[in-house]
PDB file of C-alpha atoms in Angstrom:
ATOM      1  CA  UNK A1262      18.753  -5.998  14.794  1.00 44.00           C
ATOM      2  CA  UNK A1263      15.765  -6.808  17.087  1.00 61.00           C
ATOM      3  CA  UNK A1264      12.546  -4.650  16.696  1.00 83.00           C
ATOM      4  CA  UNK A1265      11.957  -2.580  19.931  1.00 94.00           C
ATOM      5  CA  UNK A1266       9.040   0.147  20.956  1.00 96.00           C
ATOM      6  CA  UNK A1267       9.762   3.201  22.012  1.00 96.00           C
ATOM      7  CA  UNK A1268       5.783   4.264  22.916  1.00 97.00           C
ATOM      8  CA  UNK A1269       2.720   2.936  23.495  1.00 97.00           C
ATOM      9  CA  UNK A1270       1.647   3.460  19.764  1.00 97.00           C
ATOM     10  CA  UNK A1271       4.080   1.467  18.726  1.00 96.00           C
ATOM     11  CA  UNK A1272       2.692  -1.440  21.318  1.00 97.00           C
ATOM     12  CA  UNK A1273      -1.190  -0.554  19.933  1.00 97.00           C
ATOM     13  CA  UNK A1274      -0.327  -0.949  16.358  1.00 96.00           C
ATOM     14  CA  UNK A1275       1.510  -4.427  17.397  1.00 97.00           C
ATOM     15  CA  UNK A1276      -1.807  -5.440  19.276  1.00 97.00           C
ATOM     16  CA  UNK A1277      -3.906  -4.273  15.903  1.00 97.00           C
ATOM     17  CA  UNK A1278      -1.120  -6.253  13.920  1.00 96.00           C
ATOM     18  CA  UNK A1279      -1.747  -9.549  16.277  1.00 97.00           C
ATOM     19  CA  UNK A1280      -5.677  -8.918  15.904  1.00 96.00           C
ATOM     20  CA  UNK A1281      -5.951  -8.663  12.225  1.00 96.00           C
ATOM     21  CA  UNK A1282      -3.496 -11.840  11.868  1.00 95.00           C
ATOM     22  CA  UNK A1283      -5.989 -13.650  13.661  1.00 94.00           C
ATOM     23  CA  UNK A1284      -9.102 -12.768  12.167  1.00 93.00           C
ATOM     24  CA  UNK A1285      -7.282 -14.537   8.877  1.00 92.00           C
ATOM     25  CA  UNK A1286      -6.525 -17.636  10.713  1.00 86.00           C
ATOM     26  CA  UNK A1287      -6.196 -19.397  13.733  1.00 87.00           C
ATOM     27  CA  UNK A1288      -2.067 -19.345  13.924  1.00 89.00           C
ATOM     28  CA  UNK A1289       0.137 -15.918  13.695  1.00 94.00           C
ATOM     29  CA  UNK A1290       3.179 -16.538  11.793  1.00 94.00           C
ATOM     30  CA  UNK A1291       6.312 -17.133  13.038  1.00 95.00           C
ATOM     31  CA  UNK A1292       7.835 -14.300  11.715  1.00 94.00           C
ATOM     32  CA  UNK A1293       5.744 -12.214  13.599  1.00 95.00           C
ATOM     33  CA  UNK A1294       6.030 -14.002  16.699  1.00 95.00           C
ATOM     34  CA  UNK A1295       9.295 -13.879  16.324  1.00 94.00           C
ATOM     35  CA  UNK A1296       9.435 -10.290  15.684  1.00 95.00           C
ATOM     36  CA  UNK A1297       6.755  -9.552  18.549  1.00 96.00           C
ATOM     37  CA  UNK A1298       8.932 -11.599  21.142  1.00 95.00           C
ATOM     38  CA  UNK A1299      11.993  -9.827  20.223  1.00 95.00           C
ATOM     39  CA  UNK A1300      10.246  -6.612  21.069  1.00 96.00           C
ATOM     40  CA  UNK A1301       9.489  -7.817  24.076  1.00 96.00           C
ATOM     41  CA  UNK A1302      12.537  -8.792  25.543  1.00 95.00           C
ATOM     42  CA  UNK A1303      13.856  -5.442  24.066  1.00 95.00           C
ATOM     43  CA  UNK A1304      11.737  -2.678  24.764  1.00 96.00           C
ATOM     44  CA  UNK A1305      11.055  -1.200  28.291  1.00 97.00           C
ATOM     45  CA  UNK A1306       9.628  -3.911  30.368  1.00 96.00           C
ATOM     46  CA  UNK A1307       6.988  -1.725  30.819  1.00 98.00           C
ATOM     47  CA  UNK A1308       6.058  -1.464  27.172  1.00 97.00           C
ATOM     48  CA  UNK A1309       6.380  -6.053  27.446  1.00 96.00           C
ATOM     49  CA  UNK A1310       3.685  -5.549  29.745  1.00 96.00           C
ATOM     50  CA  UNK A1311       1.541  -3.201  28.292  1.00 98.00           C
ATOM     51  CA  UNK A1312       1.283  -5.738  25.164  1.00 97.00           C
ATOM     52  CA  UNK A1313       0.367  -8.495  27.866  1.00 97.00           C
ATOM     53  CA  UNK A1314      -1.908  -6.020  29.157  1.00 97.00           C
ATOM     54  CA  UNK A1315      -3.632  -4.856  25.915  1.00 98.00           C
ATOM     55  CA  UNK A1316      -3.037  -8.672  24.099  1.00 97.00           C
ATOM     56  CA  UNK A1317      -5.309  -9.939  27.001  1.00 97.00           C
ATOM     57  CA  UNK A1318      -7.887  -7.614  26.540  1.00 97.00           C
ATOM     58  CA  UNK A1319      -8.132  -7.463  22.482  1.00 96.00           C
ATOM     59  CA  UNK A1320      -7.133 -10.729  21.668  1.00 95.00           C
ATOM     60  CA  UNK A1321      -7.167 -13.527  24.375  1.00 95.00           C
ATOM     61  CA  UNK A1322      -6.234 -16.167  21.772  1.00 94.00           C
ATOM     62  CA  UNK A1323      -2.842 -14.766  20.937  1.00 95.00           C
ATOM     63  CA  UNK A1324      -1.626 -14.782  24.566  1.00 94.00           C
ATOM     64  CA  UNK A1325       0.112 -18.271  24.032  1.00 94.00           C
ATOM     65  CA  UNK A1326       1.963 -17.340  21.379  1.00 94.00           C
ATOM     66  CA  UNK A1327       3.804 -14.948  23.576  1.00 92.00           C
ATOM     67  CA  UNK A1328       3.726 -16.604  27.092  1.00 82.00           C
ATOM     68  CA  UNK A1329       6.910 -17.728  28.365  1.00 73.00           C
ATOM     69  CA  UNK A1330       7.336 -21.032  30.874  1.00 60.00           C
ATOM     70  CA  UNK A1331       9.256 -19.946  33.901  1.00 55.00           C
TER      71      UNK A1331
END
């Protein structure tokens, strides 16, 4: 069963999650990107770009572990 947000919050502490990850390293794990992307495709599509919103703004070097080719 996929991970989805139902708030905000649960977008912020995702964004915290991301930020913290990277302050260890230079890479987030694929379990979390995993995890994060999941949430993405199954929350509100609002909420998807919230985290693009709030990803760009707190931590620039995560966006492309999330961006998608089109």
């Amino acid at each position: 069963m996929a991970y989805r947000w139902k708030d905000k919050i649960e977008v912020d502490e995702a964004v915290v999650v991301v930020m913290n990850s990277l302050e260890k390293g230079p890479d987030l794990s694929p379990w979390l990107v995993r995890t994060i992307t999941a949430a993405i495709d199954d929350s509100d599509p609002a909420l998807g770009r919230y985290f693009f919103e709030e990803i760009q703004k707190h931590a620039p070097a995560a966006v492309g572990f999330f961006a998608r080719e089109e």
